[in-house]
PDB file of C-alpha atoms in Angstrom:
ATOM      1  CA  THR A   1    -123.800 -26.557  32.556  1.00 89.00           C
ATOM      2  CA  MET A   2    -120.750 -25.261  30.677  1.00 91.00           C
ATOM      3  CA  PRO A   3    -120.392 -25.949  26.979  1.00 92.00           C
ATOM      4  CA  THR A   4    -117.888 -28.526  25.806  1.00 92.00           C
ATOM      5  CA  LEU A   5    -114.975 -27.576  23.458  1.00 92.00           C
ATOM      6  CA  VAL A   6    -114.278 -30.109  20.759  1.00 93.00           C
ATOM      7  CA  GLY A   7    -111.047 -30.210  18.661  1.00 91.00           C
ATOM      8  CA  VAL A   8    -108.631 -28.462  21.039  1.00 94.00           C
ATOM      9  CA  PRO A   9    -105.143 -29.607  19.867  1.00 92.00           C
ATOM     10  CA  ALA A  10    -102.502 -30.924  22.194  1.00 92.00           C
ATOM     11  CA  ASP A  11     -99.403 -28.938  23.075  1.00 91.00           C
ATOM     12  CA  GLN A  12     -96.670 -29.198  20.436  1.00 92.00           C
ATOM     13  CA  GLY A  13     -93.135 -28.098  19.612  1.00 91.00           C
ATOM     14  CA  LEU A  14     -92.086 -26.398  16.384  1.00 91.00           C
ATOM     15  CA  LEU A  15     -88.987 -24.825  14.899  1.00 90.00           C
ATOM     16  CA  CYS A  16     -88.818 -21.086  14.584  1.00 87.00           C
ATOM     17  CA  GLY A  17     -90.201 -20.102  11.234  1.00 83.00           C
ATOM     18  CA  GLN A  18     -92.694 -22.935  10.966  1.00 88.00           C
ATOM     19  CA  ASP A  19     -96.334 -21.944  10.583  1.00 87.00           C
ATOM     20  CA  PRO A  20     -98.529 -23.204  13.432  1.00 86.00           C
ATOM     21  CA  SER A  21    -101.916 -23.452  11.704  1.00 87.00           C
ATOM     22  CA  ALA A  22    -104.773 -22.857  14.080  1.00 85.00           C
ATOM     23  CA  ALA A  23    -107.057 -25.822  14.664  1.00 89.00           C
ATOM     24  CA  ILE A  24    -110.806 -25.568  14.172  1.00 91.00           C
ATOM     25  CA  VAL A  25    -112.425 -25.792  17.594  1.00 92.00           C
ATOM     26  CA  VAL A  26    -116.218 -25.980  18.075  1.00 93.00           C
ATOM     27  CA  ALA A  27    -118.453 -25.877  21.147  1.00 92.00           C
ATOM     28  CA  GLU A  28    -121.263 -28.239  22.053  1.00 91.00           C
ATOM     29  CA  ASP A  29    -124.007 -27.426  24.557  1.00 89.00           C
ATOM     30  CA  ASP A  30    -127.102 -29.222  25.840  1.00 86.00           C
ATOM     31  CA  CYS A  31    -129.320 -26.162  25.438  1.00 87.00           C
ATOM     32  CA  ASP A  32    -127.674 -23.803  22.970  1.00 83.00           C
ATOM     33  CA  ASP A  33    -127.084 -25.044  19.439  1.00 83.00           C
ATOM     34  CA  ASP A  34    -125.276 -21.945  18.208  1.00 85.00           C
ATOM     35  CA  ILE A  35    -122.254 -21.011  20.342  1.00 90.00           C
ATOM     36  CA  THR A  36    -119.470 -18.806  19.078  1.00 90.00           C
ATOM     37  CA  VAL A  37    -115.901 -19.887  19.915  1.00 92.00           C
ATOM     38  CA  SER A  38    -113.345 -17.051  20.237  1.00 93.00           C
ATOM     39  CA  LEU A  39    -109.561 -17.483  19.899  1.00 93.00           C
ATOM     40  CA  THR A  40    -106.893 -15.400  21.572  1.00 93.00           C
ATOM     41  CA  SER A  41    -103.119 -15.787  21.325  1.00 92.00           C
ATOM     42  CA  GLU A  42    -100.202 -14.506  23.329  1.00 94.00           C
ATOM     43  CA  THR A  43     -96.434 -15.167  23.185  1.00 90.00           C
ATOM     44  CA  GLU A  44     -93.846 -15.484  25.888  1.00 89.00           C
ATOM     45  CA  ASP A  45     -90.072 -15.238  25.440  1.00 86.00           C
ATOM     46  CA  LEU A  46     -88.065 -18.181  26.652  1.00 86.00           C
ATOM     47  CA  ALA A  47     -84.341 -18.496  27.316  1.00 84.00           C
ATOM     48  CA  CYS A  48     -84.067 -20.122  23.901  1.00 87.00           C
ATOM     49  CA  GLY A  49     -86.948 -19.427  21.585  1.00 86.00           C
ATOM     50  CA  TYR A  50     -90.475 -18.530  22.648  1.00 88.00           C
ATOM     51  CA  SER A  51     -93.867 -20.049  23.358  1.00 90.00           C
ATOM     52  CA  MET A  52     -97.266 -19.272  21.902  1.00 92.00           C
ATOM     53  CA  ILE A  53    -100.388 -19.883  24.011  1.00 95.00           C
ATOM     54  CA  ARG A  54    -103.635 -20.168  22.125  1.00 95.00           C
ATOM     55  CA  THR A  55    -106.831 -20.014  24.132  1.00 95.00           C
ATOM     56  CA  TRP A  56    -110.289 -20.922  22.849  1.00 94.00           C
ATOM     57  CA  THR A  57    -113.288 -19.651  24.805  1.00 96.00           C
ATOM     58  CA  ALA A  58    -116.989 -20.504  24.408  1.00 94.00           C
ATOM     59  CA  THR A  59    -119.953 -18.977  26.268  1.00 92.00           C
ATOM     60  CA  ASP A  60    -123.565 -20.173  25.962  1.00 90.00           C
ATOM     61  CA  ASP A  61    -126.654 -17.996  26.167  1.00 88.00           C
ATOM     62  CA  CYS A  62    -126.859 -18.546  29.888  1.00 90.00           C
ATOM     63  CA  GLY A  63    -123.362 -17.172  30.496  1.00 90.00           C
ATOM     64  CA  ASN A  64    -121.728 -20.506  31.124  1.00 92.00           C
ATOM     65  CA  THR A  65    -118.106 -20.213  29.911  1.00 94.00           C
ATOM     66  CA  VAL A  66    -115.470 -22.782  29.117  1.00 94.00           C
ATOM     67  CA  SER A  67    -111.812 -22.229  28.026  1.00 95.00           C
ATOM     68  CA  ALA A  68    -109.063 -24.538  26.746  1.00 94.00           C
ATOM     69  CA  SER A  69    -105.465 -23.745  25.742  1.00 94.00           C
ATOM     70  CA  GLN A  70    -102.681 -25.103  23.588  1.00 93.00           C
ATOM     71  CA  THR A  71     -99.021 -24.237  24.171  1.00 94.00           C
ATOM     72  CA  ILE A  72     -96.724 -24.273  21.143  1.00 93.00           C
ATOM     73  CA  THR A  73     -93.026 -24.094  21.982  1.00 92.00           C
ATOM     74  CA  PHE A  74     -90.761 -22.720  19.236  1.00 90.00           C
ATOM     75  CA  THR A  75     -87.111 -23.694  19.387  1.00 90.00           C
ATOM     76  CA  ASP A  76     -84.298 -22.142  17.334  1.00 89.00           C
ATOM     77  CA  GLU A  77     -81.935 -24.450  15.473  1.00 89.00           C
ATOM     78  CA  THR A  78     -81.129 -22.016  12.650  1.00 91.00           C
ATOM     79  CA  ALA A  79     -78.086 -19.744  12.797  1.00 94.00           C
ATOM     80  CA  PRO A  80     -78.549 -16.018  12.197  1.00 94.00           C
ATOM     81  CA  GLU A  81     -78.444 -14.794   8.618  1.00 94.00           C
ATOM     82  CA  VAL A  82     -75.795 -12.320   7.431  1.00 96.00           C
ATOM     83  CA  MET A  83     -77.633  -9.319   6.069  1.00 95.00           C
ATOM     84  CA  SER A  84     -74.576  -7.250   5.100  1.00 95.00           C
ATOM     85  CA  GLU A  85     -70.924  -8.220   4.983  1.00 96.00           C
ATOM     86  CA  PRO A  86     -68.146  -5.697   4.170  1.00 96.00           C
ATOM     87  CA  ALA A  87     -66.355  -6.563   0.925  1.00 96.00           C
ATOM     88  CA  ASP A  88     -62.674  -7.410   0.805  1.00 97.00           C
ATOM     89  CA  ILE A  89     -60.613  -4.348  -0.113  1.00 97.00           C
ATOM     90  CA  THR A  90     -57.052  -3.343  -0.923  1.00 96.00           C
ATOM     91  CA  VAL A  91     -55.708  -0.156   0.634  1.00 96.00           C
ATOM     92  CA  GLU A  92     -52.493   1.740  -0.034  1.00 94.00           C
ATOM     93  CA  CYS A  93     -50.210   1.848   2.973  1.00 90.00           C
ATOM     94  CA  GLY A  94     -50.611   5.126   4.830  1.00 87.00           C
ATOM     95  CA  ALA A  95     -54.167   5.712   3.636  1.00 91.00           C
ATOM     96  CA  THR A  96     -57.150   5.645   5.982  1.00 92.00           C
ATOM     97  CA  VAL A  97     -58.621   2.167   6.252  1.00 92.00           C
ATOM     98  CA  PRO A  98     -62.434   2.409   5.947  1.00 91.00           C
ATOM     99  CA  PHE A  99     -64.472   0.486   8.493  1.00 91.00           C
ATOM    100  CA  SER A 100     -67.913  -1.050   8.017  1.00 93.00           C
ATOM    101  CA  GLU A 101     -70.034  -3.289  10.266  1.00 95.00           C
ATOM    102  CA  ALA A 102     -71.549  -6.632   9.393  1.00 96.00           C
ATOM    103  CA  THR A 103     -75.233  -6.993  10.254  1.00 96.00           C
ATOM    104  CA  PHE A 104     -77.312 -10.084  11.115  1.00 96.00           C
ATOM    105  CA  SER A 105     -80.931 -11.074  11.497  1.00 94.00           C
ATOM    106  CA  ASP A 106     -82.478 -14.128  13.112  1.00 91.00           C
ATOM    107  CA  ASN A 107     -85.640 -16.021  12.360  1.00 88.00           C
ATOM    108  CA  CYS A 108     -86.472 -16.363  16.034  1.00 87.00           C
ATOM    109  CA  ALA A 109     -84.739 -13.768  18.170  1.00 81.00           C
ATOM    110  CA  ASP A 110     -85.325 -10.068  17.883  1.00 81.00           C
ATOM    111  CA  GLU A 111     -81.720  -9.291  18.750  1.00 88.00           C
ATOM    112  CA  VAL A 112     -78.505 -10.968  17.655  1.00 93.00           C
ATOM    113  CA  LEU A 113     -75.382 -10.685  19.791  1.00 95.00           C
ATOM    114  CA  VAL A 114     -72.492  -9.549  17.558  1.00 97.00           C
ATOM    115  CA  THR A 115     -68.858  -9.864  18.611  1.00 97.00           C
ATOM    116  CA  PHE A 116     -66.005  -8.354  16.594  1.00 97.00           C
ATOM    117  CA  LEU A 117     -62.370  -9.435  16.336  1.00 97.00           C
ATOM    118  CA  THR A 118     -59.570  -8.049  14.168  1.00 97.00           C
ATOM    119  CA  ASN A 119     -56.190  -9.571  13.429  1.00 97.00           C
ATOM    120  CA  THR A 120     -53.244  -8.003  11.615  1.00 95.00           C
ATOM    121  CA  VAL A 121     -50.460 -10.064  10.066  1.00 95.00           C
ATOM    122  CA  GLU A 122     -47.390  -8.133   8.953  1.00 90.00           C
ATOM    123  CA  ASN A 123     -45.356  -9.320   5.985  1.00 87.00           C
ATOM    124  CA  SER A 124     -42.239  -8.116   4.240  1.00 82.00           C
ATOM    125  CA  CYS A 125     -44.319  -5.816   2.070  1.00 87.00           C
ATOM    126  CA  GLY A 126     -47.379  -4.468   3.863  1.00 87.00           C
ATOM    127  CA  SER A 127     -49.887  -6.380   5.988  1.00 92.00           C
ATOM    128  CA  VAL A 128     -53.202  -8.236   5.938  1.00 95.00           C
ATOM    129  CA  ILE A 129     -56.048  -7.302   8.296  1.00 96.00           C
ATOM    130  CA  THR A 130     -58.770  -9.869   8.906  1.00 97.00           C
ATOM    131  CA  ASN A 131     -61.982  -8.565  10.481  1.00 97.00           C
ATOM    132  CA  THR A 132     -64.362 -11.180  11.890  1.00 98.00           C
ATOM    133  CA  TRP A 133     -67.929 -10.648  13.087  1.00 98.00           C
ATOM    134  CA  THR A 134     -69.773 -13.462  14.883  1.00 97.00           C
ATOM    135  CA  GLY A 135     -73.552 -13.268  15.123  1.00 96.00           C
ATOM    136  CA  GLU A 136     -75.040 -15.459  17.860  1.00 95.00           C
ATOM    137  CA  ASP A 137     -78.712 -15.913  18.730  1.00 92.00           C
ATOM    138  CA  GLU A 138     -80.195 -16.790  22.107  1.00 89.00           C
ATOM    139  CA  CYS A 139     -79.912 -20.496  21.392  1.00 90.00           C
ATOM    140  CA  GLY A 140     -76.187 -20.355  20.683  1.00 92.00           C
ATOM    141  CA  ASN A 141     -76.482 -20.708  16.931  1.00 94.00           C
ATOM    142  CA  GLN A 142     -73.656 -18.773  15.288  1.00 96.00           C
ATOM    143  CA  THR A 143     -72.842 -17.303  11.891  1.00 97.00           C
ATOM    144  CA  ILE A 144     -69.503 -15.721  10.975  1.00 97.00           C
ATOM    145  CA  ALA A 145     -68.868 -12.869   8.536  1.00 98.00           C
ATOM    146  CA  THR A 146     -65.324 -11.926   7.514  1.00 97.00           C
ATOM    147  CA  GLN A 147     -63.557  -9.151   5.639  1.00 97.00           C
ATOM    148  CA  THR A 148     -59.951  -9.163   4.419  1.00 97.00           C
ATOM    149  CA  ILE A 149     -58.149  -5.822   4.078  1.00 97.00           C
ATOM    150  CA  THR A 150     -54.851  -6.070   2.217  1.00 96.00           C
ATOM    151  CA  ILE A 151     -52.396  -3.242   2.842  1.00 94.00           C
ATOM    152  CA  ILE A 152     -50.028  -2.773  -0.092  1.00 94.00           C
ATOM    153  CA  ASP A 153     -47.150  -0.389  -0.778  1.00 94.00           C
ATOM    154  CA  THR A 154     -46.752   0.919  -4.314  1.00 94.00           C
ATOM    155  CA  THR A 155     -45.326   4.288  -3.275  1.00 93.00           C
ATOM    156  CA  ALA A 156     -41.602   4.909  -3.560  1.00 95.00           C
ATOM    157  CA  PRO A 157     -39.607   6.316  -0.633  1.00 96.00           C
ATOM    158  CA  THR A 158     -38.655   9.977  -0.479  1.00 96.00           C
ATOM    159  CA  PHE A 159     -35.210  11.357   0.273  1.00 97.00           C
ATOM    160  CA  ASP A 160     -34.962  13.316   3.505  1.00 97.00           C
ATOM    161  CA  SER A 161     -32.672  15.888   1.871  1.00 95.00           C
ATOM    162  CA  GLU A 162     -31.455  16.956  -1.569  1.00 95.00           C
ATOM    163  CA  LEU A 163     -27.827  17.191  -2.667  1.00 96.00           C
ATOM    164  CA  ASP A 164     -26.326  19.949  -4.815  1.00 96.00           C
ATOM    165  CA  ASN A 165     -23.779  19.326  -7.544  1.00 96.00           C
ATOM    166  CA  GLU A 166     -20.167  19.835  -6.432  1.00 94.00           C
ATOM    167  CA  THR A 167     -16.706  20.544  -7.775  1.00 91.00           C
ATOM    168  CA  PHE A 168     -13.566  19.030  -6.314  1.00 88.00           C
ATOM    169  CA  ALA A 169      -9.830  19.200  -6.683  1.00 82.00           C
ATOM    170  CA  CYS A 170      -8.498  16.850  -9.295  1.00 80.00           C
ATOM    171  CA  GLY A 171      -7.638  13.433  -7.942  1.00 70.00           C
ATOM    172  CA  ASN A 172      -9.645  13.812  -4.739  1.00 80.00           C
ATOM    173  CA  ILE A 173     -13.155  12.456  -5.410  1.00 88.00           C
ATOM    174  CA  PRO A 174     -15.288  13.274  -2.357  1.00 92.00           C
ATOM    175  CA  ALA A 175     -16.711  10.403  -0.352  1.00 94.00           C
ATOM    176  CA  ALA A 176     -20.426   9.740  -0.694  1.00 95.00           C
ATOM    177  CA  ALA A 177     -22.633  11.783   1.609  1.00 95.00           C
ATOM    178  CA  THR A 178     -24.749  10.164   4.315  1.00 96.00           C
ATOM    179  CA  VAL A 179     -28.179  10.167   2.695  1.00 97.00           C
ATOM    180  CA  THR A 180     -31.356   8.869   4.348  1.00 97.00           C
ATOM    181  CA  ALA A 181     -34.823   8.213   2.957  1.00 97.00           C
ATOM    182  CA  SER A 182     -38.259   7.700   4.493  1.00 95.00           C
ATOM    183  CA  ASP A 183     -41.075   5.369   3.476  1.00 92.00           C
ATOM    184  CA  ILE A 184     -44.715   5.278   4.571  1.00 87.00           C
ATOM    185  CA  CYS A 185     -44.734   1.521   5.118  1.00 86.00           C
ATOM    186  CA  SER A 186     -41.250   0.105   5.690  1.00 88.00           C
ATOM    187  CA  GLU A 187     -37.629   1.059   6.149  1.00 90.00           C
ATOM    188  CA  ALA A 188     -35.775   2.341   3.121  1.00 94.00           C
ATOM    189  CA  THR A 189     -32.176   1.453   2.301  1.00 96.00           C
ATOM    190  CA  VAL A 190     -29.917   3.745   0.287  1.00 97.00           C
ATOM    191  CA  THR A 191     -27.223   2.516  -2.102  1.00 97.00           C
ATOM    192  CA  VAL A 192     -24.665   4.588  -4.025  1.00 98.00           C
ATOM    193  CA  ASP A 193     -23.235   4.009  -7.500  1.00 97.00           C
ATOM    194  CA  ASP A 194     -20.561   6.092  -9.252  1.00 97.00           C
ATOM    195  CA  VAL A 195     -19.953   6.399 -12.993  1.00 97.00           C
ATOM    196  CA  ILE A 196     -16.618   8.098 -13.670  1.00 93.00           C
ATOM    197  CA  VAL A 197     -15.814   9.677 -17.030  1.00 91.00           C
ATOM    198  CA  GLU A 198     -12.302  10.966 -17.668  1.00 83.00           C
ATOM    199  CA  SER A 199     -11.713  13.994 -19.853  1.00 80.00           C
ATOM    200  CA  ALA A 200      -8.667  15.889 -21.036  1.00 78.00           C
ATOM    201  CA  CYS A 201      -9.023  18.120 -18.025  1.00 83.00           C
ATOM    202  CA  GLY A 202     -10.001  16.036 -14.968  1.00 80.00           C
ATOM    203  CA  LEU A 203     -12.996  13.854 -14.176  1.00 85.00           C
ATOM    204  CA  GLU A 204     -16.786  13.959 -14.089  1.00 90.00           C
ATOM    205  CA  VAL A 205     -18.492  11.660 -11.609  1.00 94.00           C
ATOM    206  CA  THR A 206     -22.204  10.849 -11.948  1.00 97.00           C
ATOM    207  CA  ARG A 207     -23.162   9.680  -8.476  1.00 97.00           C
ATOM    208  CA  THR A 208     -26.569   7.980  -8.175  1.00 98.00           C
ATOM    209  CA  TYR A 209     -28.250   7.478  -4.817  1.00 98.00           C
ATOM    210  CA  THR A 210     -31.036   4.860  -4.898  1.00 98.00           C
ATOM    211  CA  ALA A 211     -33.544   4.477  -2.046  1.00 98.00           C
ATOM    212  CA  THR A 212     -35.464   1.168  -2.009  1.00 97.00           C
ATOM    213  CA  ASP A 213     -38.231   0.072   0.353  1.00 94.00           C
ATOM    214  CA  ALA A 214     -39.192  -3.475   1.380  1.00 91.00           C
ATOM    215  CA  CYS A 215     -41.614  -3.753  -1.545  1.00 93.00           C
ATOM    216  CA  GLY A 216     -39.002  -2.892  -4.155  1.00 94.00           C
ATOM    217  CA  ASN A 217     -40.305   0.607  -4.816  1.00 96.00           C
ATOM    218  CA  GLU A 218     -37.360   2.888  -5.465  1.00 96.00           C
ATOM    219  CA  VAL A 219     -36.425   6.462  -6.182  1.00 98.00           C
ATOM    220  CA  THR A 220     -33.109   7.873  -7.409  1.00 98.00           C
ATOM    221  CA  MET A 221     -31.249  11.109  -6.876  1.00 98.00           C
ATOM    222  CA  ILE A 222     -28.322  12.084  -9.120  1.00 98.00           C
ATOM    223  CA  GLN A 223     -25.429  14.298  -8.085  1.00 97.00           C
ATOM    224  CA  ILE A 224     -22.768  15.501 -10.559  1.00 96.00           C
ATOM    225  CA  LEU A 225     -19.242  15.877  -9.184  1.00 95.00           C
ATOM    226  CA  SER A 226     -16.804  17.693 -11.478  1.00 91.00           C
ATOM    227  CA  SER A 227     -13.087  18.130 -11.011  1.00 87.00           C
ATOM    228  CA  ASN A 228     -11.935  21.745 -11.183  1.00 83.00           C
ATOM    229  CA  ASP A 229      -8.188  22.064 -11.740  1.00 86.00           C
ATOM    230  CA  THR A 230      -7.191  25.660 -11.136  1.00 86.00           C
ATOM    231  CA  GLU A 231      -3.709  24.915  -9.787  1.00 89.00           C
ATOM    232  CA  ASP A 232      -0.643  25.724 -11.842  1.00 93.00           C
ATOM    233  CA  PRO A 233       2.105  23.159 -12.218  1.00 94.00           C
ATOM    234  CA  VAL A 234       4.814  23.327  -9.555  1.00 96.00           C
ATOM    235  CA  ALA A 235       8.461  23.889 -10.587  1.00 96.00           C
ATOM    236  CA  THR A 236      11.364  22.499  -8.569  1.00 95.00           C
ATOM    237  CA  ASN A 237      15.096  22.331  -9.174  1.00 95.00           C
ATOM    238  CA  VAL A 238      14.989  25.586 -11.107  1.00 96.00           C
ATOM    239  CA  PRO A 239      18.519  26.362 -12.309  1.00 95.00           C
ATOM    240  CA  ALA A 240      20.033  29.316 -10.492  1.00 94.00           C
ATOM    241  CA  ASP A 241      21.141  32.458 -12.279  1.00 94.00           C
ATOM    242  CA  LEU A 242      24.830  32.355 -13.272  1.00 93.00           C
ATOM    243  CA  SER A 243      27.674  34.699 -14.132  1.00 92.00           C
ATOM    244  CA  LEU A 244      30.275  33.097 -16.383  1.00 91.00           C
ATOM    245  CA  SER A 245      33.411  33.987 -18.233  1.00 90.00           C
ATOM    246  CA  CYS A 246      33.581  33.603 -21.936  1.00 84.00           C
ATOM    247  CA  GLU A 247      35.647  30.487 -21.769  1.00 82.00           C
ATOM    248  CA  ASP A 248      33.368  28.793 -19.254  1.00 85.00           C
ATOM    249  CA  ALA A 249      31.022  26.125 -20.544  1.00 85.00           C
ATOM    250  CA  VAL A 250      27.306  26.768 -19.928  1.00 83.00           C
ATOM    251  CA  PRO A 251      26.112  23.907 -17.723  1.00 86.00           C
ATOM    252  CA  ALA A 252      23.101  21.960 -18.964  1.00 85.00           C
ATOM    253  CA  ALA A 253      20.239  22.148 -16.508  1.00 89.00           C
ATOM    254  CA  GLN A 254      16.453  21.816 -16.567  1.00 92.00           C
ATOM    255  CA  PRO A 255      13.832  22.343 -13.900  1.00 96.00           C
ATOM    256  CA  THR A 256      11.406  19.635 -12.759  1.00 96.00           C
ATOM    257  CA  PHE A 257       7.651  20.191 -13.088  1.00 96.00           C
ATOM    258  CA  THR A 258       4.849  18.345 -11.312  1.00 94.00           C
ATOM    259  CA  ASP A 259       1.073  18.836 -11.349  1.00 90.00           C
ATOM    260  CA  ASN A 260      -1.784  17.806  -9.093  1.00 84.00           C
ATOM    261  CA  CYS A 261      -3.783  16.484 -12.046  1.00 83.00           C
ATOM    262  CA  THR A 262      -1.795  16.020 -15.219  1.00 82.00           C
ATOM    263  CA  GLU A 263       0.968  13.445 -15.294  1.00 83.00           C
ATOM    264  CA  GLN A 264       2.424  14.326 -18.674  1.00 88.00           C
ATOM    265  CA  LEU A 265       2.961  18.074 -18.789  1.00 92.00           C
ATOM    266  CA  ASP A 266       3.721  20.043 -21.928  1.00 95.00           C
ATOM    267  CA  VAL A 267       7.098  21.664 -21.198  1.00 96.00           C
ATOM    268  CA  GLN A 268       8.420  24.197 -23.709  1.00 96.00           C
ATOM    269  CA  TYR A 269      11.934  25.594 -23.633  1.00 95.00           C
ATOM    270  CA  SER A 270      13.163  28.813 -25.219  1.00 94.00           C
ATOM    271  CA  PHE A 271      16.145  31.049 -24.858  1.00 92.00           C
ATOM    272  CA  ASP A 272      17.051  34.565 -25.851  1.00 93.00           C
ATOM    273  CA  PHE A 273      20.240  36.614 -26.024  1.00 90.00           C
ATOM    274  CA  VAL A 274      20.134  40.205 -24.785  1.00 89.00           C
ATOM    275  CA  ASN A 275      22.630  42.908 -24.061  1.00 83.00           C
ATOM    276  CA  GLU A 276      25.032  41.472 -26.629  1.00 79.00           C
ATOM    277  CA  SER A 277      28.299  43.397 -26.958  1.00 78.00           C
ATOM    278  CA  VAL A 278      31.927  42.807 -27.718  1.00 74.00           C
ATOM    279  CA  CYS A 279      32.439  42.280 -24.029  1.00 83.00           C
ATOM    280  CA  GLY A 280      29.818  39.566 -23.485  1.00 87.00           C
ATOM    281  CA  TYR A 281      26.097  38.844 -23.545  1.00 90.00           C
ATOM    282  CA  THR A 282      23.144  37.817 -21.377  1.00 93.00           C
ATOM    283  CA  GLN A 283      21.320  34.514 -22.073  1.00 92.00           C
ATOM    284  CA  ILE A 284      17.812  34.051 -20.644  1.00 95.00           C
ATOM    285  CA  ASN A 285      16.542  30.444 -20.543  1.00 95.00           C
ATOM    286  CA  THR A 286      12.774  30.063 -20.157  1.00 96.00           C
ATOM    287  CA  TRP A 287      10.777  26.899 -19.410  1.00 97.00           C
ATOM    288  CA  THR A 288       6.966  26.939 -19.610  1.00 97.00           C
ATOM    289  CA  ALA A 289       4.945  23.984 -18.262  1.00 97.00           C
ATOM    290  CA  THR A 290       1.249  23.668 -19.199  1.00 95.00           C
ATOM    291  CA  ASP A 291      -1.168  21.110 -17.730  1.00 92.00           C
ATOM    292  CA  ALA A 292      -4.217  19.574 -19.442  1.00 88.00           C
ATOM    293  CA  CYS A 293      -6.483  22.333 -18.138  1.00 88.00           C
ATOM    294  CA  GLY A 294      -4.321  25.152 -19.506  1.00 91.00           C
ATOM    295  CA  ASN A 295      -2.779  26.177 -16.184  1.00 93.00           C
ATOM    296  CA  GLN A 296       0.812  27.365 -16.765  1.00 96.00           C
ATOM    297  CA  THR A 297       3.953  27.900 -14.791  1.00 97.00           C
ATOM    298  CA  GLU A 298       6.937  29.729 -16.229  1.00 97.00           C
ATOM    299  CA  VAL A 299      10.441  29.861 -14.752  1.00 97.00           C
ATOM    300  CA  SER A 300      13.616  31.338 -16.130  1.00 96.00           C
ATOM    301  CA  GLN A 301      17.350  31.388 -15.636  1.00 95.00           C
ATOM    302  CA  THR A 302      19.588  34.336 -16.425  1.00 95.00           C
ATOM    303  CA  ILE A 303      23.187  33.623 -17.431  1.00 93.00           C
ATOM    304  CA  ILE A 304      25.497  36.632 -17.764  1.00 93.00           C
ATOM    305  CA  VAL A 305      28.591  35.945 -19.822  1.00 91.00           C
ATOM    306  CA  VAL A 306      31.388  38.533 -19.604  1.00 91.00           C
ATOM    307  CA  ASP A 307      34.897  38.747 -20.926  1.00 81.00           C
ATOM    308  CA  ASP A 308      37.049  39.354 -17.846  1.00 79.00           C
ATOM    309  CA  THR A 309      40.189  37.565 -19.041  1.00 80.00           C
ATOM    310  CA  ASN A 310      43.186  39.516 -20.257  1.00 78.00           C
ATOM    311  CA  PRO A 311      44.625  38.771 -23.670  1.00 80.00           C
ATOM    312  CA  VAL A 312      47.639  36.429 -23.865  1.00 79.00           C
ATOM    313  CA  PHE A 313      50.617  37.006 -26.153  1.00 82.00           C
ATOM    314  CA  VAL A 314      51.396  34.186 -28.456  1.00 80.00           C
ATOM    315  CA  LEU A 315      54.958  34.006 -29.730  1.00 76.00           C
ATOM    316  CA  SER A 316      55.227  33.319 -33.359  1.00 69.00           C
ATOM    317  CA  LEU A 317      58.686  32.654 -34.978  1.00 68.00           C
ATOM    318  CA  ILE A 318      59.227  33.664 -38.533  1.00 67.00           C
ATOM    319  CA  HIS A 319      61.901  31.770 -40.514  1.00 67.00           C
ATOM    320  CA  ILE A 320      63.705  33.588 -43.325  1.00 63.00           C
TER     321      ILE A 320
END
């Protein structure tokens, strides 16, 4: 006759993580008062959770054996736990964005299925990257870990080329050059501003190119443009050389001067008599025009006056 097991618990269901305390099971036998009861346990994975089968076995001195089992079914209603979650970070545009993984553990399943999604939202100044990890156990319980990466731009654009200072003819300020700039994160726009300072001799233009990106970072490049007046004034209507008789009146004449830069020229007039004799003389008229930069133009007129008229008798009556 087989022994009888007393105290074998009924099958039960528990949540993963709960402690299934083992029941105290004893054996009774008609002949043997001292029977040892052994306990073995084995687990079996289920689609969702797992089961534990406990088996108690008793054998009397005559080799009669009896066994009884209890099945405990563990179900998982707890979402996985986030073990590590990458911290939110801010990264300069153009720099390498570091990448880290989120990790999960579960109180019931040995493995957690992790899915990863990333989303980038552009804005007027940089972008925002949202990384999302979803940890899901075999029972469909889910936990989400997120990381926000903010891309910022604090770096100014750079000009694609440099400009040298220039000189220009007075009155003809050169047009602004076509200047471009590059930025690591957005397009850069270039504006131009001129500050003009007049001097006694021409102009000086301070031309400032400013490159600005979408975040307001900017860089400037300054070019100095200076007028360089090396042209002499131009004389027109210069009186022609003349040959006159003594009785002829010397006509009044004066040349006209113009300049590419200076409106009010300094015009000096002088004259000189040479080759004077009883028979006439030579008059040299000289006009010198000087602009604000010291450039000069000199023109002259030569007038030769000669006595080529015969004397005339004048009758004079004397009364006595």
